[in-house]
mmCIF file with all atom_site columns, C-alpha atoms in Angstrom:
data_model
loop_
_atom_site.group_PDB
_atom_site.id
_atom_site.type_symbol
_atom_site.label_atom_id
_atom_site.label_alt_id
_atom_site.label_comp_id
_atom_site.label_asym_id
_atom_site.label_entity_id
_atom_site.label_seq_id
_atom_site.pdbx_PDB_ins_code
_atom_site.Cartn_x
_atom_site.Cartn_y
_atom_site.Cartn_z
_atom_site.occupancy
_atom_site.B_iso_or_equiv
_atom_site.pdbx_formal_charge
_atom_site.auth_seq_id
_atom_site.auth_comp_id
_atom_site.auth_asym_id
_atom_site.auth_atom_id
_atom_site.pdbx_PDB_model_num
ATOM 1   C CA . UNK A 1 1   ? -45.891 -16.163 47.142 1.00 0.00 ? 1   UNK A CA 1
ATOM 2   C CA . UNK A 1 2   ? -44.665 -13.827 50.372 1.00 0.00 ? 2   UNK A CA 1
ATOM 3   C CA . UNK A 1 3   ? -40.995 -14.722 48.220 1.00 0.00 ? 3   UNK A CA 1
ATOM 4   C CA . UNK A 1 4   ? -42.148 -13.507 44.574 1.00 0.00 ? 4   UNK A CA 1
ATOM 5   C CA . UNK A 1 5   ? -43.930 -10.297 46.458 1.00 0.00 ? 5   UNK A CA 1
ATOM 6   C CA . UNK A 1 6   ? -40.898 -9.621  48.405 1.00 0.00 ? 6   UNK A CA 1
ATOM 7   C CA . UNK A 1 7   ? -38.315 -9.883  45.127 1.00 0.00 ? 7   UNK A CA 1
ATOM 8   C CA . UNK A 1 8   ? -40.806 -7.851  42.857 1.00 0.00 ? 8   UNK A CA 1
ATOM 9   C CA . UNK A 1 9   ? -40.668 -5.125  45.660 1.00 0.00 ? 9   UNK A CA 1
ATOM 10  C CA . UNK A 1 10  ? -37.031 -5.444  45.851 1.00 0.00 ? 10  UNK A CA 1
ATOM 11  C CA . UNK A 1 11  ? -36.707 -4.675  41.892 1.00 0.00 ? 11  UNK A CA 1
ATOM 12  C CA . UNK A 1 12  ? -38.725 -1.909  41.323 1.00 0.00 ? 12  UNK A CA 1
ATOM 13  C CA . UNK A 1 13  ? -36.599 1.315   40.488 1.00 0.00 ? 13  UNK A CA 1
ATOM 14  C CA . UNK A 1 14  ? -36.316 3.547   43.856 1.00 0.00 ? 14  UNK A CA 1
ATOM 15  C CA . UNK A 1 15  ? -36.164 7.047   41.967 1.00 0.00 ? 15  UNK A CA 1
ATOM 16  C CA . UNK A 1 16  ? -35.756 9.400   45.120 1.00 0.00 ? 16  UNK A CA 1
ATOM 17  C CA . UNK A 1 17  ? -32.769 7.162   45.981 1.00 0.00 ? 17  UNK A CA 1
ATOM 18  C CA . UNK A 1 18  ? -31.269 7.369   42.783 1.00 0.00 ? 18  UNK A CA 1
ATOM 19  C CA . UNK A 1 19  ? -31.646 11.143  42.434 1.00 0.00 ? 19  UNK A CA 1
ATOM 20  C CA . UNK A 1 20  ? -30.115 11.404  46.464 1.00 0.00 ? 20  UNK A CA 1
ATOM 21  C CA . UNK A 1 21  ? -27.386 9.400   45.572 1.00 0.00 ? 21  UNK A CA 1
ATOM 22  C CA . UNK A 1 22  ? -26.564 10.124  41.492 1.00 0.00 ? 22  UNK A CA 1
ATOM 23  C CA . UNK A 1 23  ? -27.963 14.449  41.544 1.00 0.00 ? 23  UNK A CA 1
ATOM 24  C CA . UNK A 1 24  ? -24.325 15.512  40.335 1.00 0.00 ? 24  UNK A CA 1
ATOM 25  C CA . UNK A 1 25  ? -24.582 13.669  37.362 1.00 0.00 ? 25  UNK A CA 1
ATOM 26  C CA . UNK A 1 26  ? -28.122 14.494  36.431 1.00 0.00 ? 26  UNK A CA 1
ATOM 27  C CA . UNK A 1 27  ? -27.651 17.748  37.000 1.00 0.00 ? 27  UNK A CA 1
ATOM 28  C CA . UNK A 1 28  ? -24.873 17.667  35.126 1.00 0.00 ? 28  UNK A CA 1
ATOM 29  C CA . UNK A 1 29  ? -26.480 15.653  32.348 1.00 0.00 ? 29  UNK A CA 1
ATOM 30  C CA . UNK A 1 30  ? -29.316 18.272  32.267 1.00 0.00 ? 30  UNK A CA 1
ATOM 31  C CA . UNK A 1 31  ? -26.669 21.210  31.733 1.00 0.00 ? 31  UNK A CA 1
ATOM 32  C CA . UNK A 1 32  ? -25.697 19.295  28.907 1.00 0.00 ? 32  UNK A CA 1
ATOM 33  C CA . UNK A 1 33  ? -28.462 18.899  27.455 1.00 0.00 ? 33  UNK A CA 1
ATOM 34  C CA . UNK A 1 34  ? -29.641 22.589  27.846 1.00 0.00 ? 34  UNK A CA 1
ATOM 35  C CA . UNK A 1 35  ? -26.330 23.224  25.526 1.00 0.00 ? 35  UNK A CA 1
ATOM 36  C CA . UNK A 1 36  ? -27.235 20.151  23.213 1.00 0.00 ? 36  UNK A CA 1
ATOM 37  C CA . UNK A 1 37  ? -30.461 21.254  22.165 1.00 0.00 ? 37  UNK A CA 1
ATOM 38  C CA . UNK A 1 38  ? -29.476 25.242  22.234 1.00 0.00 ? 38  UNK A CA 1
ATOM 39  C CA . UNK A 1 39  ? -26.589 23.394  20.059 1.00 0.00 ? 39  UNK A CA 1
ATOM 40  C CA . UNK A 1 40  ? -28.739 22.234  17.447 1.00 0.00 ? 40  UNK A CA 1
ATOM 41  C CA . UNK A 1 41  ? -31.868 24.433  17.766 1.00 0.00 ? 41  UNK A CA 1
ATOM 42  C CA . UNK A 1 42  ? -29.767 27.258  17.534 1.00 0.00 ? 42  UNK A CA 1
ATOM 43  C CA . UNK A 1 43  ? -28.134 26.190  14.289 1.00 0.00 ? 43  UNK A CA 1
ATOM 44  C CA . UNK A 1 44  ? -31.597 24.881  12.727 1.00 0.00 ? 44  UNK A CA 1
ATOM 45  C CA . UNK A 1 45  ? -34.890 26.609  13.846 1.00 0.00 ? 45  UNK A CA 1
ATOM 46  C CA . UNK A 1 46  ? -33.855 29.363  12.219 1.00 0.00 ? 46  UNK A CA 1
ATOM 47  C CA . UNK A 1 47  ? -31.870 29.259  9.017  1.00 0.00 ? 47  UNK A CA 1
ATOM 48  C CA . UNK A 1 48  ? -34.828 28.391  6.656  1.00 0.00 ? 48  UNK A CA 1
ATOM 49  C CA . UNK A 1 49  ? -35.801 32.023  7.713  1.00 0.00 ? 49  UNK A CA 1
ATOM 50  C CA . UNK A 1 50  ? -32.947 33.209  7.935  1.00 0.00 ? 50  UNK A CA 1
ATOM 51  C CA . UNK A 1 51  ? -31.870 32.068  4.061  1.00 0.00 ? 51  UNK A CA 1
ATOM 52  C CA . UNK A 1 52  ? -35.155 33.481  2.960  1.00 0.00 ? 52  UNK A CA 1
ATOM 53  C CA . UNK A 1 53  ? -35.409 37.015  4.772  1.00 0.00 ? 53  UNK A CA 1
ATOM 54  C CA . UNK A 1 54  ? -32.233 37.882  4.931  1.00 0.00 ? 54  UNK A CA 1
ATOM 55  C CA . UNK A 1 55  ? -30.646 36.961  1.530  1.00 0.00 ? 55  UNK A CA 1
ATOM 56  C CA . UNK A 1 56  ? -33.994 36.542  -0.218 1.00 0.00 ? 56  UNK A CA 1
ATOM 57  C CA . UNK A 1 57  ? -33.826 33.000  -1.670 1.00 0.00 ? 57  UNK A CA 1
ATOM 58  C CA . UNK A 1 58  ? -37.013 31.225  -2.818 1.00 0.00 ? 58  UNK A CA 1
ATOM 59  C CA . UNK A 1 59  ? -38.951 28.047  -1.172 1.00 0.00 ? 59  UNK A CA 1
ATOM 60  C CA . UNK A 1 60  ? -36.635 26.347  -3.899 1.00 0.00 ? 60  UNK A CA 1
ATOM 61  C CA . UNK A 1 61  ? -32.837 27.265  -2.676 1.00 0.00 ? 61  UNK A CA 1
ATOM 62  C CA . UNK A 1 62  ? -33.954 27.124  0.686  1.00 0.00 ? 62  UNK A CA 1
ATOM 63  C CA . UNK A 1 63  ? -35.338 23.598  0.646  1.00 0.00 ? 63  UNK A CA 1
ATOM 64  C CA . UNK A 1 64  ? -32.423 22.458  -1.185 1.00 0.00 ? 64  UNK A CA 1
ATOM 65  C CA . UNK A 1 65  ? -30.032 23.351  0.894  1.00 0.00 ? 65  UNK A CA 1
ATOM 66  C CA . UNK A 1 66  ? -31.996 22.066  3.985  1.00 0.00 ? 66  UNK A CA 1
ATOM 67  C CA . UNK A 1 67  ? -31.667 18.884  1.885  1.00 0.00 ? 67  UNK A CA 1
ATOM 68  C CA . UNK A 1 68  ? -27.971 19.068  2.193  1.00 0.00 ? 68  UNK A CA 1
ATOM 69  C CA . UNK A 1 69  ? -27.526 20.032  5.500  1.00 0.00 ? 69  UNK A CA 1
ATOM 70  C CA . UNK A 1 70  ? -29.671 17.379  6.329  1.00 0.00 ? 70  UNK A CA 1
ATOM 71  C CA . UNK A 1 71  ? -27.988 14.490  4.878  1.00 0.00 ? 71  UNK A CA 1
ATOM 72  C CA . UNK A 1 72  ? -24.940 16.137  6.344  1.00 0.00 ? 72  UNK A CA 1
ATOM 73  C CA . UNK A 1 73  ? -26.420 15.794  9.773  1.00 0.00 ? 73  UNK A CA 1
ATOM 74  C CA . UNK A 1 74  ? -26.858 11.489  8.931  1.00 0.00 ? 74  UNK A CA 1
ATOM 75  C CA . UNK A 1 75  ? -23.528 11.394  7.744  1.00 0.00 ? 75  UNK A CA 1
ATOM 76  C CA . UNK A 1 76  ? -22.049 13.034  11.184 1.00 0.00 ? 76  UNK A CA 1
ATOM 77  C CA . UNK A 1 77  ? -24.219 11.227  13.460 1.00 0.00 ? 77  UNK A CA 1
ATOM 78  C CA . UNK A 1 78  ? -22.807 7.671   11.747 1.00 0.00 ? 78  UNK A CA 1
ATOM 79  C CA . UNK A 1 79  ? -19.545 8.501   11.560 1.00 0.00 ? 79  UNK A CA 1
ATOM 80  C CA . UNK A 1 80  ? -19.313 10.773  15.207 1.00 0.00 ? 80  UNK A CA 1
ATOM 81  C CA . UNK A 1 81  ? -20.799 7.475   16.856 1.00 0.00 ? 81  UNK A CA 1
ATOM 82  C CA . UNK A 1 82  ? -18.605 5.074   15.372 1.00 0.00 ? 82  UNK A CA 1
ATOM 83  C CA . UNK A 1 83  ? -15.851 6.867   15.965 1.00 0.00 ? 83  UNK A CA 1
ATOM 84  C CA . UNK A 1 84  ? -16.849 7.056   19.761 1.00 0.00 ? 84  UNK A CA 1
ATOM 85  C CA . UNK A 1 85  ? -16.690 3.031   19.935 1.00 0.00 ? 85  UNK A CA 1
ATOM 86  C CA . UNK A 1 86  ? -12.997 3.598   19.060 1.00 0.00 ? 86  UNK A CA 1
ATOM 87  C CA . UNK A 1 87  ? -11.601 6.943   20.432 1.00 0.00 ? 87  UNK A CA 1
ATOM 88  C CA . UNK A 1 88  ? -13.891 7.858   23.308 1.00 0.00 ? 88  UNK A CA 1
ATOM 89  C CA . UNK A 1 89  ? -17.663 9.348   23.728 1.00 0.00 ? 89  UNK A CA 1
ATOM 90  C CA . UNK A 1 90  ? -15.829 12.523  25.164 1.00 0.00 ? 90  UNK A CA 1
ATOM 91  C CA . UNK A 1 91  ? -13.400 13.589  22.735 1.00 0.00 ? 91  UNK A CA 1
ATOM 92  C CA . UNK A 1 92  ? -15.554 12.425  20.028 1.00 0.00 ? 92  UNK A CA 1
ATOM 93  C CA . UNK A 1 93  ? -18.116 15.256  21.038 1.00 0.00 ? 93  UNK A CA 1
ATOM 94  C CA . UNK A 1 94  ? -15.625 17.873  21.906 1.00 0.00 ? 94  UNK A CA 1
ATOM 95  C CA . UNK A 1 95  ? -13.982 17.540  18.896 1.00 0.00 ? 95  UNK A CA 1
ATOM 96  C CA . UNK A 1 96  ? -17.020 17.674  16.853 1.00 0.00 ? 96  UNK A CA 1
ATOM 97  C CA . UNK A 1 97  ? -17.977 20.449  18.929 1.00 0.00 ? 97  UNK A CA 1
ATOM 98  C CA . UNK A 1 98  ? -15.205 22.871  18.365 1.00 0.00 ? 98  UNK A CA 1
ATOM 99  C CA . UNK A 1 99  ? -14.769 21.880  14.448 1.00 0.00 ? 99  UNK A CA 1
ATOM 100 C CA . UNK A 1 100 ? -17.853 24.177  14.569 1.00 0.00 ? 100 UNK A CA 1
ATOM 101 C CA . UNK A 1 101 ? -16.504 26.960  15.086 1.00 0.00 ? 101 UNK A CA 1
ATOM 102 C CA . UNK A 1 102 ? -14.193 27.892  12.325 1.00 0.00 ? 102 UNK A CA 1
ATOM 103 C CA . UNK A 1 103 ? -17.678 27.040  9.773  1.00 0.00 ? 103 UNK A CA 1
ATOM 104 C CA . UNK A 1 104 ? -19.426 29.818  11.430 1.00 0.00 ? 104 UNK A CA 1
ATOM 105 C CA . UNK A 1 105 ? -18.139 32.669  9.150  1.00 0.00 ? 105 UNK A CA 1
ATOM 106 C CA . UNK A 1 106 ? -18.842 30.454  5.883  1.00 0.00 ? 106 UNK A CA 1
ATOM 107 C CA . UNK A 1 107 ? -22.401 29.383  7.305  1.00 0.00 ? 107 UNK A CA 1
ATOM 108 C CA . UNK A 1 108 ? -23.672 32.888  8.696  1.00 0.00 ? 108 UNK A CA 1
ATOM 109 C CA . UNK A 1 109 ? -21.845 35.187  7.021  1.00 0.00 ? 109 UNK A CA 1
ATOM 110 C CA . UNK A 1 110 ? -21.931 33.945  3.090  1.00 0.00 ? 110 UNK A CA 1
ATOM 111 C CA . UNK A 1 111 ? -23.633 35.593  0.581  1.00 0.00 ? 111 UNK A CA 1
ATOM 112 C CA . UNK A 1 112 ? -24.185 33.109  -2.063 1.00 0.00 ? 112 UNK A CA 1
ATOM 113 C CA . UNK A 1 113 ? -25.918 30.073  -2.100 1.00 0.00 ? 113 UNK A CA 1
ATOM 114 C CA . UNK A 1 114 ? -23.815 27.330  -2.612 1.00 0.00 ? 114 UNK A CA 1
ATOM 115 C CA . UNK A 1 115 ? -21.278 28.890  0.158  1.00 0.00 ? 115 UNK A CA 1
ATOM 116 C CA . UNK A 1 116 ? -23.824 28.916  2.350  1.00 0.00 ? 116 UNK A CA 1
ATOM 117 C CA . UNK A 1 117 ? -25.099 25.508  1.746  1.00 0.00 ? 117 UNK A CA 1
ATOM 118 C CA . UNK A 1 118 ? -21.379 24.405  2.346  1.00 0.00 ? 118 UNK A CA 1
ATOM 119 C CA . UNK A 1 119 ? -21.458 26.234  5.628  1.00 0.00 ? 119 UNK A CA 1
ATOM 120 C CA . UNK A 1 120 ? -24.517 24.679  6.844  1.00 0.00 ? 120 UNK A CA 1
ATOM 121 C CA . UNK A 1 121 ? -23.169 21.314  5.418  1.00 0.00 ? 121 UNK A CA 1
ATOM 122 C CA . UNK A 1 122 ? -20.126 21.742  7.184  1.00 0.00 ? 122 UNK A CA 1
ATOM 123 C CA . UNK A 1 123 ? -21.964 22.912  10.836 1.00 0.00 ? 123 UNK A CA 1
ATOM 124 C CA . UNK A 1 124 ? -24.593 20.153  10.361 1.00 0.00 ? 124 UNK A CA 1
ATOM 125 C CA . UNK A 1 125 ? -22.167 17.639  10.051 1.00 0.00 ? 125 UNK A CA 1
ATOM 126 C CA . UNK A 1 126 ? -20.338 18.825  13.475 1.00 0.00 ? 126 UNK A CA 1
ATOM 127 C CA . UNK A 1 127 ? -23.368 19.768  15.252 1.00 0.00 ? 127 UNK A CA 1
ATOM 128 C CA . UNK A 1 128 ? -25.452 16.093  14.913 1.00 0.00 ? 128 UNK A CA 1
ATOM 129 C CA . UNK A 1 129 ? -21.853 14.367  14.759 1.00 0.00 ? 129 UNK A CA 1
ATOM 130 C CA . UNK A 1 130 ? -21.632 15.338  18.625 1.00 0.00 ? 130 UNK A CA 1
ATOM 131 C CA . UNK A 1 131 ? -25.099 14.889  19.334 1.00 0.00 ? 131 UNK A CA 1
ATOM 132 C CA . UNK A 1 132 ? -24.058 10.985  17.644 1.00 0.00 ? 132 UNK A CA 1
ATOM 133 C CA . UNK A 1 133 ? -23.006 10.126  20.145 1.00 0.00 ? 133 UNK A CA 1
ATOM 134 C CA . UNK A 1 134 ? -25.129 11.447  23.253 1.00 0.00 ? 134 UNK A CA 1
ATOM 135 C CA . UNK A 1 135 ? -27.797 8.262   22.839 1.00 0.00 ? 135 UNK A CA 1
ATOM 136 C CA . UNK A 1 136 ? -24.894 5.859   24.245 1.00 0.00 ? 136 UNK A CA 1
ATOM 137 C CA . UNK A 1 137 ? -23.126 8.540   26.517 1.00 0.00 ? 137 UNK A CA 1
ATOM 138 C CA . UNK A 1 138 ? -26.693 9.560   28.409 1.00 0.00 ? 138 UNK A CA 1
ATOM 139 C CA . UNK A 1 139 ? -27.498 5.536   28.672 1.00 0.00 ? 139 UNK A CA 1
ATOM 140 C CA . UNK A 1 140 ? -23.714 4.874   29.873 1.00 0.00 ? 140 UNK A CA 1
ATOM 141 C CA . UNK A 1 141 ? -23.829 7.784   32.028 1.00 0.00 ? 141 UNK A CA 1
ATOM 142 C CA . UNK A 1 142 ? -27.093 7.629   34.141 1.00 0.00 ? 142 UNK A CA 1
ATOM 143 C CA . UNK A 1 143 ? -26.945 4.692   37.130 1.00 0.00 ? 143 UNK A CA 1
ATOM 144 C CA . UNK A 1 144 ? -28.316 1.785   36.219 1.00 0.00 ? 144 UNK A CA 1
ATOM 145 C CA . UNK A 1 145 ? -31.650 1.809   38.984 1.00 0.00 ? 145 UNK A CA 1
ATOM 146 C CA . UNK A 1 146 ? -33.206 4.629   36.793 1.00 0.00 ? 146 UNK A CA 1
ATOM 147 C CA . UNK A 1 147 ? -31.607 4.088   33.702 1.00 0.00 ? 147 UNK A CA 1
ATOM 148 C CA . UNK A 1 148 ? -34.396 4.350   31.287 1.00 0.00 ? 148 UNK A CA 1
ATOM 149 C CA . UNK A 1 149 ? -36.364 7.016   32.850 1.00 0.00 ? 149 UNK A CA 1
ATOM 150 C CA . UNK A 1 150 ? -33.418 9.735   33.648 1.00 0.00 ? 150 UNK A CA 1
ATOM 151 C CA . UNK A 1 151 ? -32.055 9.730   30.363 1.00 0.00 ? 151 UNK A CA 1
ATOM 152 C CA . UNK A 1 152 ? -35.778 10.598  29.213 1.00 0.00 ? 152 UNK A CA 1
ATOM 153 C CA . UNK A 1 153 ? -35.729 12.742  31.846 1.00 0.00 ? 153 UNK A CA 1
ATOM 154 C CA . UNK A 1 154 ? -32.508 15.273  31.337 1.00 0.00 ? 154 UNK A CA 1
ATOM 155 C CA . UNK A 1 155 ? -32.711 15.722  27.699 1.00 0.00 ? 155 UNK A CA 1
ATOM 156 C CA . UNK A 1 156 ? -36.407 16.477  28.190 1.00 0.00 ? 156 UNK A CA 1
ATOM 157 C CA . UNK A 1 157 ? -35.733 19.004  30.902 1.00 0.00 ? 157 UNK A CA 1
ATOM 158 C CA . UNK A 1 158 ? -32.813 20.326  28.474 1.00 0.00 ? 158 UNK A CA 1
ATOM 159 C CA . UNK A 1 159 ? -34.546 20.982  25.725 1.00 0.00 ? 159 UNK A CA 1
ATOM 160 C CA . UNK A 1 160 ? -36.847 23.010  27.782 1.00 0.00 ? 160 UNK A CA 1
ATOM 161 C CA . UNK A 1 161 ? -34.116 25.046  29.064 1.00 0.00 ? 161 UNK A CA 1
ATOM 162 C CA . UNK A 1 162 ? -33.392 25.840  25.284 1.00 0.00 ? 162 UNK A CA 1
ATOM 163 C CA . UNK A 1 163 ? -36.771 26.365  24.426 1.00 0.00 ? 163 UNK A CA 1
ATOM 164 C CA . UNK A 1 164 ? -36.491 29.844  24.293 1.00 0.00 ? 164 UNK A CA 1
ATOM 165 C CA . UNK A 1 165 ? -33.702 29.748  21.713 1.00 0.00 ? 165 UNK A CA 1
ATOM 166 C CA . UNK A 1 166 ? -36.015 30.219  18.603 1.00 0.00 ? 166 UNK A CA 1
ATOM 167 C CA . UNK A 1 167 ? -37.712 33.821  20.145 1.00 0.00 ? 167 UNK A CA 1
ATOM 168 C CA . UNK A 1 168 ? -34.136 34.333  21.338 1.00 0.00 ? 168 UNK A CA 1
ATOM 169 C CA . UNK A 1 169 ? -32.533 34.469  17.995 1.00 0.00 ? 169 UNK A CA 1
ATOM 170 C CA . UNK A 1 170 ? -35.606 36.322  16.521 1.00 0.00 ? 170 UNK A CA 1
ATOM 171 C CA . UNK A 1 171 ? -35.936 39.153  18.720 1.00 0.00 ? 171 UNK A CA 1
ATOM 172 C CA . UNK A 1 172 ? -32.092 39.447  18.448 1.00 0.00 ? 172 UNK A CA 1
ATOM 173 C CA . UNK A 1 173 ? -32.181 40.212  14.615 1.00 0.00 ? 173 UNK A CA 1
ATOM 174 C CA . UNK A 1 174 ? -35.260 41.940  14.492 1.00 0.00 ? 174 UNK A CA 1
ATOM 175 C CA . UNK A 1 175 ? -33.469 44.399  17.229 1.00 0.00 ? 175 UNK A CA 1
ATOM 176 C CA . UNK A 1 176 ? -30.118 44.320  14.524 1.00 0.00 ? 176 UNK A CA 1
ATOM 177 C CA . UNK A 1 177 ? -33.071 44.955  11.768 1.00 0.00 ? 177 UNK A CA 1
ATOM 178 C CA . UNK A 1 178 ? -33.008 41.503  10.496 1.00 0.00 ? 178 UNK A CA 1
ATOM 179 C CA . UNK A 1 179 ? -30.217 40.252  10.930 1.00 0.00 ? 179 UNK A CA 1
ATOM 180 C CA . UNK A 1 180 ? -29.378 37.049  11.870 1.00 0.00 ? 180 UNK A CA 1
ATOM 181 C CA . UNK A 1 181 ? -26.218 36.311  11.248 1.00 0.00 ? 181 UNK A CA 1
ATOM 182 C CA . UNK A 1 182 ? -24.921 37.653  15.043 1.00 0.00 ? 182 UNK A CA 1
ATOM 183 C CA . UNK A 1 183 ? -27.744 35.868  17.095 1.00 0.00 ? 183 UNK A CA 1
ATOM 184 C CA . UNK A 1 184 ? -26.641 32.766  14.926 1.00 0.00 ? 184 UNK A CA 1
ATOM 185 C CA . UNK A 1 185 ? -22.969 33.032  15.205 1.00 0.00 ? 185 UNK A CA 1
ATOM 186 C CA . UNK A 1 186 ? -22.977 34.072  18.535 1.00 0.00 ? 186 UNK A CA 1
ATOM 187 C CA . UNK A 1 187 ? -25.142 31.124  19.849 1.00 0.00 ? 187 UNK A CA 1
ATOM 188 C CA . UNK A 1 188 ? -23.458 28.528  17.956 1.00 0.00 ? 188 UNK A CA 1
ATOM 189 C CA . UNK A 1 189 ? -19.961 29.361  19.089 1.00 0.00 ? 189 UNK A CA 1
ATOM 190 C CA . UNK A 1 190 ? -20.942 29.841  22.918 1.00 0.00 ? 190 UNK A CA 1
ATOM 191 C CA . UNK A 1 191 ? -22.295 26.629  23.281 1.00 0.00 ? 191 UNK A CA 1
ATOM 192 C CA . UNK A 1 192 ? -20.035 24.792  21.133 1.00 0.00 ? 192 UNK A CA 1
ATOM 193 C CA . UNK A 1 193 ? -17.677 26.106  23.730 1.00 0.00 ? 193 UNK A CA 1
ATOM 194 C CA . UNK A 1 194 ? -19.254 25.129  26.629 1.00 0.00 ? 194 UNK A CA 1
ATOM 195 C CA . UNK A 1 195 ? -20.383 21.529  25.071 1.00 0.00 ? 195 UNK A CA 1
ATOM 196 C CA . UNK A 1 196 ? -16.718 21.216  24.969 1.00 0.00 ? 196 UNK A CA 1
ATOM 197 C CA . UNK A 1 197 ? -15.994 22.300  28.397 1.00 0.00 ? 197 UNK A CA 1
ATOM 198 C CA . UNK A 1 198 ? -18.250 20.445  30.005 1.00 0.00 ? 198 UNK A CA 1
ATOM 199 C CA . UNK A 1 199 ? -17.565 16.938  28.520 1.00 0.00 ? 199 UNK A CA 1
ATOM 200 C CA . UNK A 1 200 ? -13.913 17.624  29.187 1.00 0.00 ? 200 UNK A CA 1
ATOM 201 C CA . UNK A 1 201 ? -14.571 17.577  32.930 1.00 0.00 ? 201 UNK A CA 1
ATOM 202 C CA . UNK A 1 202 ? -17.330 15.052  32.340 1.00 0.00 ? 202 UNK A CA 1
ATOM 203 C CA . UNK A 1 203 ? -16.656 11.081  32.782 1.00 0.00 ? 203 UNK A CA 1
ATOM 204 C CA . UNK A 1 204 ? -15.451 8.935   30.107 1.00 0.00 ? 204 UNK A CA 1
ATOM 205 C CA . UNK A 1 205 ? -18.079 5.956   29.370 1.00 0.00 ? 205 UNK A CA 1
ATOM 206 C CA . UNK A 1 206 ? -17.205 4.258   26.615 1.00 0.00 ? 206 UNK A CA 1
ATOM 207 C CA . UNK A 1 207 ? -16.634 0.411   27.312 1.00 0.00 ? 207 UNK A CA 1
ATOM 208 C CA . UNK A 1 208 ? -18.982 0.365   29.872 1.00 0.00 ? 208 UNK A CA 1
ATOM 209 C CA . UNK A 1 209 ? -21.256 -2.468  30.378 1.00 0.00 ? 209 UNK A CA 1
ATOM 210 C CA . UNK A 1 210 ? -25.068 -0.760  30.552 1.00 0.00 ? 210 UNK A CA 1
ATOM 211 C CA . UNK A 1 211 ? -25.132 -3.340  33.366 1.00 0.00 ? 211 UNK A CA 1
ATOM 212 C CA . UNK A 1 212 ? -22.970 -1.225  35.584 1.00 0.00 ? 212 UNK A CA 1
ATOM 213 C CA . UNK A 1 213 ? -24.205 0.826   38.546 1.00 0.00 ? 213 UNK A CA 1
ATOM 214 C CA . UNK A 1 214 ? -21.392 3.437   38.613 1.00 0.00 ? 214 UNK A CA 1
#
């Protein structure tokens, strides 16, 4: 009895330990994260509106071509994280990251439908194609004692860094008199930058048994 107590004390996760010992990497996980979701919130949240109010399309276009960047965002997410079992999480994600940047023009600054759609194809594709591979790379990443609650943990914390991005981009183009193609463009390409900065100096996980401490 005094044996089972003893292991089942033994096992449970020590969290303060983990964050004393591992707080460069979840701080570094949560910066991430922060550009992840600016990453994709800042390419989504507001496109419906701005396809609407700034070029005028009806509930039909615009639902259509959320269609297509939608199944664009499947298709990137399969293929980014495949990829990653092969060529690396990292350059997986900074690859997909930067192939962002030269859809920008075609996705904000189009004036016809079906260019647009192909921009937002294009950028959906990249965006969720990176964040493909970010379930295994978080799991692989965090040490092993906390595993399941830090990875939780930093993208929730991320995302509410970016939580602002929405009223961000809003204000922005209500201050340019509706236009948001420069709050788009302008958030897409930073972070897409900095995603790719920071998972070049960030560790390489893939082959890593989820077993492993370090």
């Amino acid at each position: 009895m005094w044996l089972e107590r003893g292991t089942s004390k033994d096992s449970k996760p020590r969290y303060l330990e983990t964050f004393k010992h591992s707080w460069k990497i979840i701080v570094f996980a949560i910066v991430l994260m922060a550009a992840f979701n600016f990453f994709s919130h800042g390419t989504q949240d507001m496109y419906p509106t701005f396809l609407k109010e700034q070029h005028g399309f009806g509930n039909g276009v615009e639902s259509l071509i959320a269609i297509f960047y939608n199944i664009a965002a499947i298709l990137g997410g399969i293929l980014a994280g495949t990829l990653s079992q092969k060529l690396g999480r990292r350059w997986v994600m900074i690859v997909m990251s930067l192939l962002v940047l030269p859809a920008i023009p075609l996705w904000a600054y189009s004036h016809t439908a079906v260019m647009l759609g192909l921009g937002a194809f294009i950028v959906q594709f990249m965006v969720q194609g990176a964040w493909g591979v970010i379930p295994a790379y978080l799991n692989e990443l965090m040490p092993l004692g906390a595993r399941a609650m830090l990875t939780g943990f930093v993208y929730q914390v991320g995302n509410v860094i970016a939580s602002p991005n929405s009223t961000l981009q809003a204000s922005w183009a209500e201050h340019l008199g509706g236009n948001f193609s420069l709050p788009m463009s302008v958030i897409a390409a930073s972070v897409a930058v900095i995603i790719a900065v920071l998972v070049f100096f960030g560790k390489e996980t893939r082959g890593k048994s989820i077993e492993e401490t370090d």
